[in-house]
Coordinates of C-alpha atoms in Angstrom, one line a residue:
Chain A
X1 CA 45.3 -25.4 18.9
X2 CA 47.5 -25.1 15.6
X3 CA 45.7 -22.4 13.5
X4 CA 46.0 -22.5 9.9
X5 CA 45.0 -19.3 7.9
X6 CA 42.9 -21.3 5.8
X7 CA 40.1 -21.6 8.5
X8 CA 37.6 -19.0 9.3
X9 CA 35.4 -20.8 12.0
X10 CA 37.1 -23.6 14.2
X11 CA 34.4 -24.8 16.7
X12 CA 35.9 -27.4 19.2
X13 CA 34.3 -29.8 21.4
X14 CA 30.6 -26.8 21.3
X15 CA 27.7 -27.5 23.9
X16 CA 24.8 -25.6 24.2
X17 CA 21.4 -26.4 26.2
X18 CA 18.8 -24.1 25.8
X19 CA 16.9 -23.2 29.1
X20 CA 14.6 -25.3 30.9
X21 CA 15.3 -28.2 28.2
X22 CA 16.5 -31.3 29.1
X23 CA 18.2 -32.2 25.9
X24 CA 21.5 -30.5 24.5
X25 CA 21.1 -28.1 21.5
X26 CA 24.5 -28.5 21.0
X27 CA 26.2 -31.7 21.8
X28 CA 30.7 -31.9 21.5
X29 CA 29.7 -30.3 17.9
X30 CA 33.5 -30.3 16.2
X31 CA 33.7 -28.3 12.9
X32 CA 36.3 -26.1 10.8
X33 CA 35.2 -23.7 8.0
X34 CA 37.9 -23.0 4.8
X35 CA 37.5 -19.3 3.9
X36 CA 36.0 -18.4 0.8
X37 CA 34.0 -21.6 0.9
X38 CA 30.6 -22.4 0.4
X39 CA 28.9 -24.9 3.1
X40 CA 25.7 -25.8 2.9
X41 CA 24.0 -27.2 6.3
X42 CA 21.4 -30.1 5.9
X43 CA 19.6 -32.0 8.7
X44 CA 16.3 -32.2 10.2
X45 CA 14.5 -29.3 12.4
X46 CA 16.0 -29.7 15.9
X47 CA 19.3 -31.1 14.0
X48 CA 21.2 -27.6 16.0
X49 CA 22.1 -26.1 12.7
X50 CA 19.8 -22.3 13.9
X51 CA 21.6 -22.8 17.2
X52 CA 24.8 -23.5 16.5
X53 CA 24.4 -20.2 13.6
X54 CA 23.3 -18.3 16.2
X55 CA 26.6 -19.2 18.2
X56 CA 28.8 -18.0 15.1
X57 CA 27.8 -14.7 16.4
X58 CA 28.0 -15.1 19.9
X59 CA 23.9 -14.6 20.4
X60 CA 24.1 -17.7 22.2
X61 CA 27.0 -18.7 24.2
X62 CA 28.0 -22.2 24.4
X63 CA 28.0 -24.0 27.9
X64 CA 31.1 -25.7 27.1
X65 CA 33.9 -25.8 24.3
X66 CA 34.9 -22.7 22.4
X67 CA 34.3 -21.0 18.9
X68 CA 37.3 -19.2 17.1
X69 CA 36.9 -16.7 14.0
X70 CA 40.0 -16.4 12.5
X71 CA 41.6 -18.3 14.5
X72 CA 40.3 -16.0 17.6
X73 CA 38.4 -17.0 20.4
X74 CA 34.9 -15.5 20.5
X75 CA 34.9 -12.6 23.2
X76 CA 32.2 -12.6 25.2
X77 CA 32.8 -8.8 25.8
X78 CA 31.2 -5.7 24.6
X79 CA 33.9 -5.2 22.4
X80 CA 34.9 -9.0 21.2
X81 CA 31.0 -9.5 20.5
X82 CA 30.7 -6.2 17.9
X83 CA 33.7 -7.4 16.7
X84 CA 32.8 -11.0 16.0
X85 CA 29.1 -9.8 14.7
X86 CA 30.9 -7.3 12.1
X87 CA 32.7 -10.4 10.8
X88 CA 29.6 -13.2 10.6
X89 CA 26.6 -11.7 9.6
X90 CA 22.8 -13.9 9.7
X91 CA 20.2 -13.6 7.9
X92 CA 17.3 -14.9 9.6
X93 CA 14.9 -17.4 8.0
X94 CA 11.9 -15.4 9.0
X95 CA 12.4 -11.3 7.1
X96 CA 9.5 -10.7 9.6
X97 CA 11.4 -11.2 12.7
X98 CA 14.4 -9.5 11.1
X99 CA 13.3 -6.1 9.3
X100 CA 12.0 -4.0 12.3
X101 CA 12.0 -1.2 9.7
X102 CA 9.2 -0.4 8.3
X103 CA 11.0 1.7 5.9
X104 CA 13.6 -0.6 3.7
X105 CA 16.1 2.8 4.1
X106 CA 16.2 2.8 7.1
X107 CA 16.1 -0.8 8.0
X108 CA 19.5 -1.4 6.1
X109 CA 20.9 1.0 7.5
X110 CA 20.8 -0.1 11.3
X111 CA 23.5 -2.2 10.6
X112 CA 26.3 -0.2 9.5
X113 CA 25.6 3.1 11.5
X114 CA 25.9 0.3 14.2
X115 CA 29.4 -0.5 13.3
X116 CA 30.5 3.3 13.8
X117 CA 30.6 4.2 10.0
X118 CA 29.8 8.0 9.8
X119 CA 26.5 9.4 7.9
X120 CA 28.0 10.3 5.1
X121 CA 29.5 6.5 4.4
X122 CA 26.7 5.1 5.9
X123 CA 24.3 6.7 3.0
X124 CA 27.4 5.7 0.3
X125 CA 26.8 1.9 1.5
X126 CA 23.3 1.8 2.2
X127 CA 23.0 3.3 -1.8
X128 CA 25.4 1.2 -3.3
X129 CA 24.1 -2.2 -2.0
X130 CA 20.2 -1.2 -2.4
X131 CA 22.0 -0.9 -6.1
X132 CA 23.8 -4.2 -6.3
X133 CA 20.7 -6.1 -4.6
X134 CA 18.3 -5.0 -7.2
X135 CA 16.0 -3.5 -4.6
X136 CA 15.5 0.0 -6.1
X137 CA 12.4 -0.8 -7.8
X138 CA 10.9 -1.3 -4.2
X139 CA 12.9 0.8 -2.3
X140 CA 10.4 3.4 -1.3
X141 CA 7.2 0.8 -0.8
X142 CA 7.2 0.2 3.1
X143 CA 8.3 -3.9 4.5
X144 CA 4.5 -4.4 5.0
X145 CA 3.7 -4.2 1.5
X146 CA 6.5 -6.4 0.1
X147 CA 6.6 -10.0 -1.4
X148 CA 8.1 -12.7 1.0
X149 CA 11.2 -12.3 -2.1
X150 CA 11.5 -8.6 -1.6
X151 CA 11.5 -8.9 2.0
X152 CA 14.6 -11.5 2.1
X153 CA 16.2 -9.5 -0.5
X154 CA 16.3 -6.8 1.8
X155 CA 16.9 -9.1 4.8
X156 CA 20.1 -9.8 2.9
X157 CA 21.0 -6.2 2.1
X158 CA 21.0 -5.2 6.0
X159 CA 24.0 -8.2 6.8
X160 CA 25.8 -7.2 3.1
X161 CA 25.9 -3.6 3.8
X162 CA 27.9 -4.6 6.9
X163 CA 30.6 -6.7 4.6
X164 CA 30.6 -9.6 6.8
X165 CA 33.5 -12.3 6.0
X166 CA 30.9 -15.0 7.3
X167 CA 27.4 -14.7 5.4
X168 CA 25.4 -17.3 7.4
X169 CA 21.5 -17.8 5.8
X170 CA 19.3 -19.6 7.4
X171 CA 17.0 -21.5 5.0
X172 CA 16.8 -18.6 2.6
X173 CA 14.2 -19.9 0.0
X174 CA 12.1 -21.4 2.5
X175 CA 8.3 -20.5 1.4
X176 CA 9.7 -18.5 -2.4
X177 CA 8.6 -18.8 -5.3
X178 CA 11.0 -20.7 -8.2
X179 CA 11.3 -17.5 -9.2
X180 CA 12.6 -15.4 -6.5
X181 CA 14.3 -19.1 -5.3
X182 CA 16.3 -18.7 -8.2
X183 CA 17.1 -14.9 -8.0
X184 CA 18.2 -15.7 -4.0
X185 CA 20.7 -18.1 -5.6
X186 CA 22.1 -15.9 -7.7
X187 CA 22.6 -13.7 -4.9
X188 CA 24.2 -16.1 -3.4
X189 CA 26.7 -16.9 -5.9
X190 CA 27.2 -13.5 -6.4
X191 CA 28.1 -13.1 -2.4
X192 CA 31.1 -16.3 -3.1
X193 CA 32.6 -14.3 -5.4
X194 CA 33.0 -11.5 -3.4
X195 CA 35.3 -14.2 -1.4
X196 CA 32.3 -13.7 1.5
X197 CA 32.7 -17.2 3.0
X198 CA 28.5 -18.3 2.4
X199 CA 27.4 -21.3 5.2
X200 CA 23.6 -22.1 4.4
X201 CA 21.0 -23.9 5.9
X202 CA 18.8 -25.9 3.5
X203 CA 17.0 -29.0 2.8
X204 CA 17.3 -28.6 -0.7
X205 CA 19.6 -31.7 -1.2
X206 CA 19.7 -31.3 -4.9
X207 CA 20.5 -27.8 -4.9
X208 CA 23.1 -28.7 -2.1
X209 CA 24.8 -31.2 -4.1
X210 CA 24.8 -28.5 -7.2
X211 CA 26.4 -25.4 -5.2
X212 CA 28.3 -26.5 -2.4
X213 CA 32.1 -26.7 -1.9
X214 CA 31.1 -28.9 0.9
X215 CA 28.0 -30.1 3.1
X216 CA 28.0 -30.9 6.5
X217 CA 25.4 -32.8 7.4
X218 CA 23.9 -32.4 11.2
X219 CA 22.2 -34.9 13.7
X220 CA 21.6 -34.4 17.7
X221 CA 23.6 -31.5 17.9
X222 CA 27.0 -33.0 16.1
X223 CA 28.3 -33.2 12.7
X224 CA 27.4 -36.6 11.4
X225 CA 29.4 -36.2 8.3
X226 CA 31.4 -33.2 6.5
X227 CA 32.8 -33.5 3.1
X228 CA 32.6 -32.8 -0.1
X229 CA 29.0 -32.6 -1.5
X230 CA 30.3 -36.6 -3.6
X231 CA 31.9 -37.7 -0.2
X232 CA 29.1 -36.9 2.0
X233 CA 26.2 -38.2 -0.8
X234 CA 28.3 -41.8 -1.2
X235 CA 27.5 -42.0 2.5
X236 CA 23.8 -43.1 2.1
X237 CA 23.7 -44.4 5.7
X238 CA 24.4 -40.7 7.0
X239 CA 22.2 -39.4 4.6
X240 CA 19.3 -41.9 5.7
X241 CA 20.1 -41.2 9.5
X242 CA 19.6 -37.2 8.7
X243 CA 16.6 -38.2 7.0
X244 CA 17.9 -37.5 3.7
X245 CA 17.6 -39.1 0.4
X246 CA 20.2 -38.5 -2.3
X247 CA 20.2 -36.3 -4.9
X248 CA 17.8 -37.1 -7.6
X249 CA 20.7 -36.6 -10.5
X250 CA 23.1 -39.1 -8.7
X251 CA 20.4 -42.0 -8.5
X252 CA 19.5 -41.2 -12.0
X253 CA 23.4 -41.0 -13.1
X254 CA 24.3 -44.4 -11.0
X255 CA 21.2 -46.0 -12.4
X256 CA 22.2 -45.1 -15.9
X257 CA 25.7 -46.6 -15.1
X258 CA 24.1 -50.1 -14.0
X259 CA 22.0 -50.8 -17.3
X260 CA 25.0 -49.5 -19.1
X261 CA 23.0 -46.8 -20.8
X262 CA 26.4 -44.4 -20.0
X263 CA 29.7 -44.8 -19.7
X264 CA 31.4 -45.8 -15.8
X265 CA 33.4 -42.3 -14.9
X266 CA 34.8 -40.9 -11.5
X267 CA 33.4 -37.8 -12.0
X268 CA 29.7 -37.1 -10.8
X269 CA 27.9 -35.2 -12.4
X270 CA 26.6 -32.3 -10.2
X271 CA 23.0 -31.2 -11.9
X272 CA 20.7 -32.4 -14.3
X273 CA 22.1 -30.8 -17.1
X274 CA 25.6 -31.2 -16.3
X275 CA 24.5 -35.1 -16.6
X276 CA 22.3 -34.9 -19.6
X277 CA 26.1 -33.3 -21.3
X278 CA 27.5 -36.7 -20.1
X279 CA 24.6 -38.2 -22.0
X280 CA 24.8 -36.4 -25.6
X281 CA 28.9 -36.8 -24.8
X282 CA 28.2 -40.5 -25.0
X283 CA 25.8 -41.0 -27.6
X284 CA 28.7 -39.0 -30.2
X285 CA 30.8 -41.2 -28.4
X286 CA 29.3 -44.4 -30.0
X287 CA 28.0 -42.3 -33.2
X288 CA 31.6 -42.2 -33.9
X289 CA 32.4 -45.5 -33.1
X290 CA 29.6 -47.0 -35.2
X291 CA 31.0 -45.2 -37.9
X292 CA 34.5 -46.3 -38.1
Chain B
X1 CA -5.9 3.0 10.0
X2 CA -4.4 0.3 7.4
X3 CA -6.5 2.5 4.6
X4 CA -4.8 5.6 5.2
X5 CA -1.3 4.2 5.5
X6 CA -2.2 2.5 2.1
X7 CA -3.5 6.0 0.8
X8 CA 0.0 8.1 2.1
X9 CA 2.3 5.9 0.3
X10 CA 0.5 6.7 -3.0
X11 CA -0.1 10.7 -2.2
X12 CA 1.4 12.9 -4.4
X13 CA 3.1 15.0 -1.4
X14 CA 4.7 11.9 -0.2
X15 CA 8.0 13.1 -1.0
X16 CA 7.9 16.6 -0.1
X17 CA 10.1 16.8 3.3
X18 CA 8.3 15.9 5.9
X19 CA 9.7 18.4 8.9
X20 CA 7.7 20.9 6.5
X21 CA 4.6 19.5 6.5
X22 CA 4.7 18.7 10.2
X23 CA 5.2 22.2 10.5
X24 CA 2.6 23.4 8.5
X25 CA 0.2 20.6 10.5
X26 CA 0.5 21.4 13.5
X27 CA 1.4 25.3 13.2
X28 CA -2.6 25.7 11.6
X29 CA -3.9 23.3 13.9
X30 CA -2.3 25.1 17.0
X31 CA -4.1 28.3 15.2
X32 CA -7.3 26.6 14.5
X33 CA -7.5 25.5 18.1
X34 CA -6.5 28.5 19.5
X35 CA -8.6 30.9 17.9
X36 CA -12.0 29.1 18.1
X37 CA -13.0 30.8 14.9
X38 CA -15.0 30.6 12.3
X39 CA -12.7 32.5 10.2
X40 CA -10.4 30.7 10.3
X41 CA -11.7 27.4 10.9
X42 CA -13.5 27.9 7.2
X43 CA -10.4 29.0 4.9
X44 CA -8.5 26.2 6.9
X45 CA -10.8 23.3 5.9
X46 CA -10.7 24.6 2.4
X47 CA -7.2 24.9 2.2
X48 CA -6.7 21.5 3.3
X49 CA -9.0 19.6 1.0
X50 CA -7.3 21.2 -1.8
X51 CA -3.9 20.4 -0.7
X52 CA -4.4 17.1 -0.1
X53 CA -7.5 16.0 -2.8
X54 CA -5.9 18.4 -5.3
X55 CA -2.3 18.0 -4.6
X56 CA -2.0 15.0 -2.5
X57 CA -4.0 13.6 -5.3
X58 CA -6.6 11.5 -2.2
X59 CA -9.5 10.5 -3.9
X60 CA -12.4 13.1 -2.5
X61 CA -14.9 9.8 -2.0
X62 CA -12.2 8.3 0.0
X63 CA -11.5 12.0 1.9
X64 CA -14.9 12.3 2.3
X65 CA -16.1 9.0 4.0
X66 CA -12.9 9.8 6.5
X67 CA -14.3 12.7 7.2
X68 CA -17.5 11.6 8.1
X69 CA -15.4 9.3 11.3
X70 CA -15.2 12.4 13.2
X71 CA -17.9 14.0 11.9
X72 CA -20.4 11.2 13.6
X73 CA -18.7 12.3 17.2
X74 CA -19.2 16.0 16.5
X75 CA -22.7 16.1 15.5
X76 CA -23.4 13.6 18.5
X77 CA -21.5 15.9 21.0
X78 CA -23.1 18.8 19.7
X79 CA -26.5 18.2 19.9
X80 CA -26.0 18.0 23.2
X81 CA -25.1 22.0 23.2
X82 CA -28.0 22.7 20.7
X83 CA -30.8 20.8 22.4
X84 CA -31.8 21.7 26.2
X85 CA -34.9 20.8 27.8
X86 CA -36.5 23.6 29.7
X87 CA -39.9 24.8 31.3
X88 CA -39.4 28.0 28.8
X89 CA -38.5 28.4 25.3
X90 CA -35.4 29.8 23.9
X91 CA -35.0 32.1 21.3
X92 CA -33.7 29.9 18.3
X93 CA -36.7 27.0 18.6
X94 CA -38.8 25.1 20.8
X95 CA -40.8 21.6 20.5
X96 CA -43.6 21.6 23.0
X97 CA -43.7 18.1 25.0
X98 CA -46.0 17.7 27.7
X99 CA -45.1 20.0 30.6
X100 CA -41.6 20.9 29.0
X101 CA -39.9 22.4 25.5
X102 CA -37.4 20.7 23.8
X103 CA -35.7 23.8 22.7
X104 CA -32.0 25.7 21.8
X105 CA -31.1 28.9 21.7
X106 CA -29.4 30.8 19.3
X107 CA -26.0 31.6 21.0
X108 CA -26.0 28.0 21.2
X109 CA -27.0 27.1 17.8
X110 CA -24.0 29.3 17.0
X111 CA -21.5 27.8 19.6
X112 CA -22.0 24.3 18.2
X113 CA -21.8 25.8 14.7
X114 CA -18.6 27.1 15.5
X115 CA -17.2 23.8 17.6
X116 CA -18.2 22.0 14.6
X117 CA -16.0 24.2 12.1
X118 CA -13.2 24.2 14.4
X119 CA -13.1 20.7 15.0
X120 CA -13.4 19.8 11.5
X121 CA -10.8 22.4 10.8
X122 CA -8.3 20.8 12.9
X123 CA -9.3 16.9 12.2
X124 CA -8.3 18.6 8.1
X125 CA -5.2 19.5 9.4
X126 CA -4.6 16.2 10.8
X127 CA -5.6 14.1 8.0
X128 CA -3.4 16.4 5.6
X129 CA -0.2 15.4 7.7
X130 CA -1.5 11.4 7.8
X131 CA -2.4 11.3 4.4
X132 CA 0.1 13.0 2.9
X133 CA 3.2 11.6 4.9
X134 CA 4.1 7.9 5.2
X135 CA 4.7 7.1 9.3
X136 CA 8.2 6.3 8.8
X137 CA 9.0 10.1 7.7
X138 CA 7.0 11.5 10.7
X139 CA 9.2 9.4 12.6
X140 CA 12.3 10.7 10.7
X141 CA 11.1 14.4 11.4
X142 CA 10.7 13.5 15.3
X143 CA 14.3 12.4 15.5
X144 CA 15.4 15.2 13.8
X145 CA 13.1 17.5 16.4
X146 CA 14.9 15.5 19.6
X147 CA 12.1 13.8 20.8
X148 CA 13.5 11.1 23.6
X149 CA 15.0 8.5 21.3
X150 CA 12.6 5.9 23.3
X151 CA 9.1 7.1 22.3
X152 CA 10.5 7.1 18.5
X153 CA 12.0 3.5 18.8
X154 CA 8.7 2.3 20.6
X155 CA 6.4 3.9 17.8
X156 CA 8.8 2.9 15.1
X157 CA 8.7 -1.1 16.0
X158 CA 4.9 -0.4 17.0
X159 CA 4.7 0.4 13.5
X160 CA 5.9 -2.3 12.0
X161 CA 4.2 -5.0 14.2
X162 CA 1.2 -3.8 13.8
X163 CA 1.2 -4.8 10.0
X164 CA 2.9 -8.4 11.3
X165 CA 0.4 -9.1 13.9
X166 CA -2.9 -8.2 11.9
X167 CA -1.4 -10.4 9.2
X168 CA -1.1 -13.2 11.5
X169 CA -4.4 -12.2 12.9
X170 CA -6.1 -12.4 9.5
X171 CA -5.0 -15.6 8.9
X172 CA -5.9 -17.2 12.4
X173 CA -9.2 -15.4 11.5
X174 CA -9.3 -17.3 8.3
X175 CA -8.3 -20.6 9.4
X176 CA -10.9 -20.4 12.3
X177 CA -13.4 -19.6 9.7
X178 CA -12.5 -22.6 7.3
X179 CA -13.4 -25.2 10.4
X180 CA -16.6 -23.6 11.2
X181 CA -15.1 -21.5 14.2
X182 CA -17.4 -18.3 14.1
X183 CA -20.7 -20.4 13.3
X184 CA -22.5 -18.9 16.0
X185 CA -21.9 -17.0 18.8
X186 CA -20.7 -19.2 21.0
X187 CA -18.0 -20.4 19.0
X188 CA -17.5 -16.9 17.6
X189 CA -16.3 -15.9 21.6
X190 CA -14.4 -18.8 21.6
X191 CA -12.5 -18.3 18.8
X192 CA -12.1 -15.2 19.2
X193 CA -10.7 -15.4 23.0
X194 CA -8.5 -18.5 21.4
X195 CA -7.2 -16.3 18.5
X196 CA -6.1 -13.4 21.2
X197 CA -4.1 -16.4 22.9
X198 CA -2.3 -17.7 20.5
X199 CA -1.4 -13.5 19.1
X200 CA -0.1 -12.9 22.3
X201 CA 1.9 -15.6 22.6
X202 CA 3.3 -15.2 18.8
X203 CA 4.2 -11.8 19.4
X204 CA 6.4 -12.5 22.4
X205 CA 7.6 -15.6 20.1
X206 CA 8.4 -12.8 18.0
X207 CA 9.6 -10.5 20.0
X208 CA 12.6 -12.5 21.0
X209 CA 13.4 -13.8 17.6
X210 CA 13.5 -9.5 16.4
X211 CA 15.6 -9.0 19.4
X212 CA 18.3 -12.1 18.6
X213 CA 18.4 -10.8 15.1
X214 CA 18.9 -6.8 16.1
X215 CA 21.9 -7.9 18.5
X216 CA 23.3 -10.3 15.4
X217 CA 23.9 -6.1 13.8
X218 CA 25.5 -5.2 16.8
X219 CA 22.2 -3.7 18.6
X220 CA 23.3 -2.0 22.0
X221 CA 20.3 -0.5 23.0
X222 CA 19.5 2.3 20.5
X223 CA 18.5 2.1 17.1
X224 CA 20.3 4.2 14.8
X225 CA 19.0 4.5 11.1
X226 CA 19.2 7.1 8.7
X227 CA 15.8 8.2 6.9
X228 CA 15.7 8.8 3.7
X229 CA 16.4 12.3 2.9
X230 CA 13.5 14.9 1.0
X231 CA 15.2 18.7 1.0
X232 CA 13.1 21.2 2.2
X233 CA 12.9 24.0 -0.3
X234 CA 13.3 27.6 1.0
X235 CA 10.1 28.8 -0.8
X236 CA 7.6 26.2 0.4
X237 CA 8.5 27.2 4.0
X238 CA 8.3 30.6 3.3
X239 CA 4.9 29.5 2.1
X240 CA 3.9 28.1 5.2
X241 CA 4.9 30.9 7.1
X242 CA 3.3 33.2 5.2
X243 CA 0.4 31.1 5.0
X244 CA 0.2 30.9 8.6
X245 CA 0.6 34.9 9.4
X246 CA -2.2 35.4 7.0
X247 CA -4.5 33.0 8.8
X248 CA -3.4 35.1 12.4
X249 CA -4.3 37.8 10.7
X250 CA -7.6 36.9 9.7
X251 CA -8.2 36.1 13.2
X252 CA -6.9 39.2 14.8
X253 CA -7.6 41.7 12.6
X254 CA -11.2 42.0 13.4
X255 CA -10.7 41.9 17.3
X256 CA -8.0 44.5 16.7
X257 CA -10.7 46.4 15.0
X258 CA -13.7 45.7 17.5
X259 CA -11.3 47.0 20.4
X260 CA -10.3 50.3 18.5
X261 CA -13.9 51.0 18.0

């Protein structure tokens, strides 16, 4: 298989039937990941996105077809798994299934001292990314008594504290508030410019369409479509078979275009305000002309 | 149980280490125990209440109405030393009834006098150690004692899903409620046998779902974490200690005594 540096996950011809189920999981799912990039994973529930996550990481491993991190072969050994799970790091929809701490010390933690890092930097990172997350002002409250927010910000801080190349989260504003949706997203963002390659499962479309490099869009445990976030949203009859609509800004936008309200450009704009620029753009536009 | 966790997060203490006050818990409570002593059991009691209403900063209402939990058992168990039923009367005091005297005697009266002090003595220390030190640094203190790494991990996840499951219990509980499950009895048992279904199966649900994420941080089998770290200071175990010979001293000295004499 010809390896280019650029890809961080290649996942070739992947298979995966969970016990006692008749139907495949994972069905031939083909996929390559750029490093550094952000990928955001829409589809319905049962579309394979959690299981094929959970096979980045080698929790599950596939029946047939193989997964390589850069450009290596998953392991299936003792070593090649704590290898591969220091480089792609989950956090889990649920915090409550995740945090089995209930001290928020100790529970990010577990991670690192589990990679072999000695107390002494163990304590160092713990500090530093209990710091960076924001999470001092709750630090000391046990998991029990935090908001569903708090709890996802620490379920973030456990795989951070690790420095995973491969941050994969699964859903991670499903049931927040605007408020801590928002502060999530900033996290995120704040994660891609670390150069931590983010993949994230949402079904957020607009938010999708607004922060991804690209989406990949899943259906009966394949990739129906991968692309750029304009690529794969022109592709209404993917969309519609993932049970998608399309972004509310790109209907507005093309809508605008038909009755002429704004002028026909290439370039789509990727969030409401983005598109409401285009708009005051335009209106100088023929201010000016009307002058002259 | 969820009242006192509540109440040791907010103690005042909370932060002093936590390998001290074990100590000092279970050092007065061994001395408590052993001695069977008023003497003791009466500075003890007192010593605690002020450490942990005064210092720990527990409400006394709230210290008070704990108390009374074990309190209920002790006056139940020792009525049962006080009071005898006998053809002749004791020495303390005697109820006639019918053929018979419900009646104590004094040695008794002051047995259950001193079970009672004692008891409550070493429930005090008990609650100082809960109330003033959040689970998770108990556990911390454990580790750092070598218990088997197995009971901590099973009391440390224990722990935490205890808080899960009664959540998810609570809300079952309310959802039952909102369609008329607990109307009656009958439906009350049902929902209530329904409700232990569906937790049981959740928490195996939930089991395997903790487990998949542990192993996605490279969980082999132990958990490592670090506890946050509280120093001990020099002069509060010195404290302790000295605390503690003074209270063997107020035991011993007057049995010293008595066998001199």
């Amino acid at each position: 298989m010809d390896h280019n540096e650029n890809w961080v996950i290649e996942a070739q011809d992947v298979s995966f039937t969970y016990e006692g189920n008749e139907e495949k999981a994972l069905d031939g799912l083909e996929l390559k990941i750029r490093r550094g990039s952000r990928v955001a994973f829409m589809g319905g529930n049962g579309s394979g996105k959690s299981t094929f996550f959970l096979c980045l990481n080698g929790i599950r491993k596939p029946d047939s077809g193989r997964i390589c991190i850069d450009g290596k072969p998953i392991e299936y050994t003792r070593k090649g798994l704590l290898d591969v799970r220091g480089k792609v790091g989950i956090v889990f929809q649920e915090p409550d299934n995740q945090l089995f701490s209930a001290s928020v010390y100790e529970e990010i933690s577990f991670g690192i001292l589990n990679l072999g890092a000695d107390e002494e930097t163990a304590r160092e990172e713990v500090d530093q990314v209990i710091g960076e997350l924001e999470i001092t002002p709750f630090k000391d409250r046990p998991a029990h008594a935090l908001s569903g927010g708090q709890k996802k910000q620490v379920a973030i801080a456990d795989i951070l504290v690790m420095h995973p190349e491969v941050m994969i989260l699964d859903e991670p504003a499903a049931a927040l508030d605007p408020a801590h949706t928002r502060k999530v997203h900033q996290i995120v963002d704040r994660l891609t410019g670390k150069g931590i390659t983010v993949l994230m499962a949402t079904h957020d479309i607009d938010y999708a369409y607004r922060w991804a490099d690209e989406i990949v869009l899943m259906h009966g445990g394949r990739v129906l479509r991968q692309g750029t976030p304009e690529a794969v949203c022109a592709d209404r009859e993917a969309l519609c078979k993932a049970g998608l609509e399309p972004p509310s800004v790109l209907r507005l936008w093309e809508c605008l275009q038909d009755k002429g309200m704004i002028s026909r450009t290439d370039r789509h704009p990727r969030s409401t305000d983005e598109l409401i620029r285009m708009l005051e753009c335009d209106d100088t536009d023929v201010q000016n002309k009307e002058r002259i | 149980m969820l009242l006192i966790d509540r109440l040791s997060y907010r103690s005042k203490l909370r932060y002093v280490n936590a390998s001290e006050k074990l100590l000092y818990a279970v050092a007065t409570l061994a001395l408590c125990v052993i001695s069977r002593s008023v003497r003791t059991a009466v500075p003890v009691f007192a010593v605690n209440m002020v450490l942990t209403v005064g210092k720990g900063g527990i409400p006394l209402s709230r210290y008070m109405k704990l108390l009374l939990i074990p309190a209920a058992f002790l006056i139940a168990g020792t009525a049962a030393i006080v009071v005898n039923v006998s053809a002749v009367p004791l020495d303390a005091f005697a109820f006639p009834a019918g053929d018979f005297y419900i009646t104590g005697s004094r040695a008794g009266l002051w047995q259950a006098l001193k079970t009672c002090l004692t008891a409550l003595a070493a429930v005090s220390c008990l609650y100082f150690l809960a109330l003033n030190t959040v689970m998770t640094d108990i556990l911390g203190a454990l580790r750092k004692l070598k218990v088997p790494a197995l009971l901590i991990e099973l009391m440390l996840l224990i722990y935490r899903f205890i808080f899960v499951l009664s959540e998810t219990a609570s809300a079952i509980r309310v959802s039952q409620n909102s369609r008329l499950g607990n109307r009656n009895l009958r439906t009350g048992i049902r929902s209530f046998g329904a409700m232990g279904t569906a937790l049981f199966i959740l928490a195996l649900k939930r089991s395997n779902a903790l487990y998949d994420a542990m192993e996605s941080r490279c969980y082999d089998g132990t958990i490592r974490v670090l506890s946050g770290e509280h120093q001990a200071k020099a002069e509060e175990i010195l404290l302790i200690v000295a605390y503690e010979a003074v209270l063997a001293l107020i035991w011993l000295m007057p049995l010293w005594l008595e066998s001199r004499f």
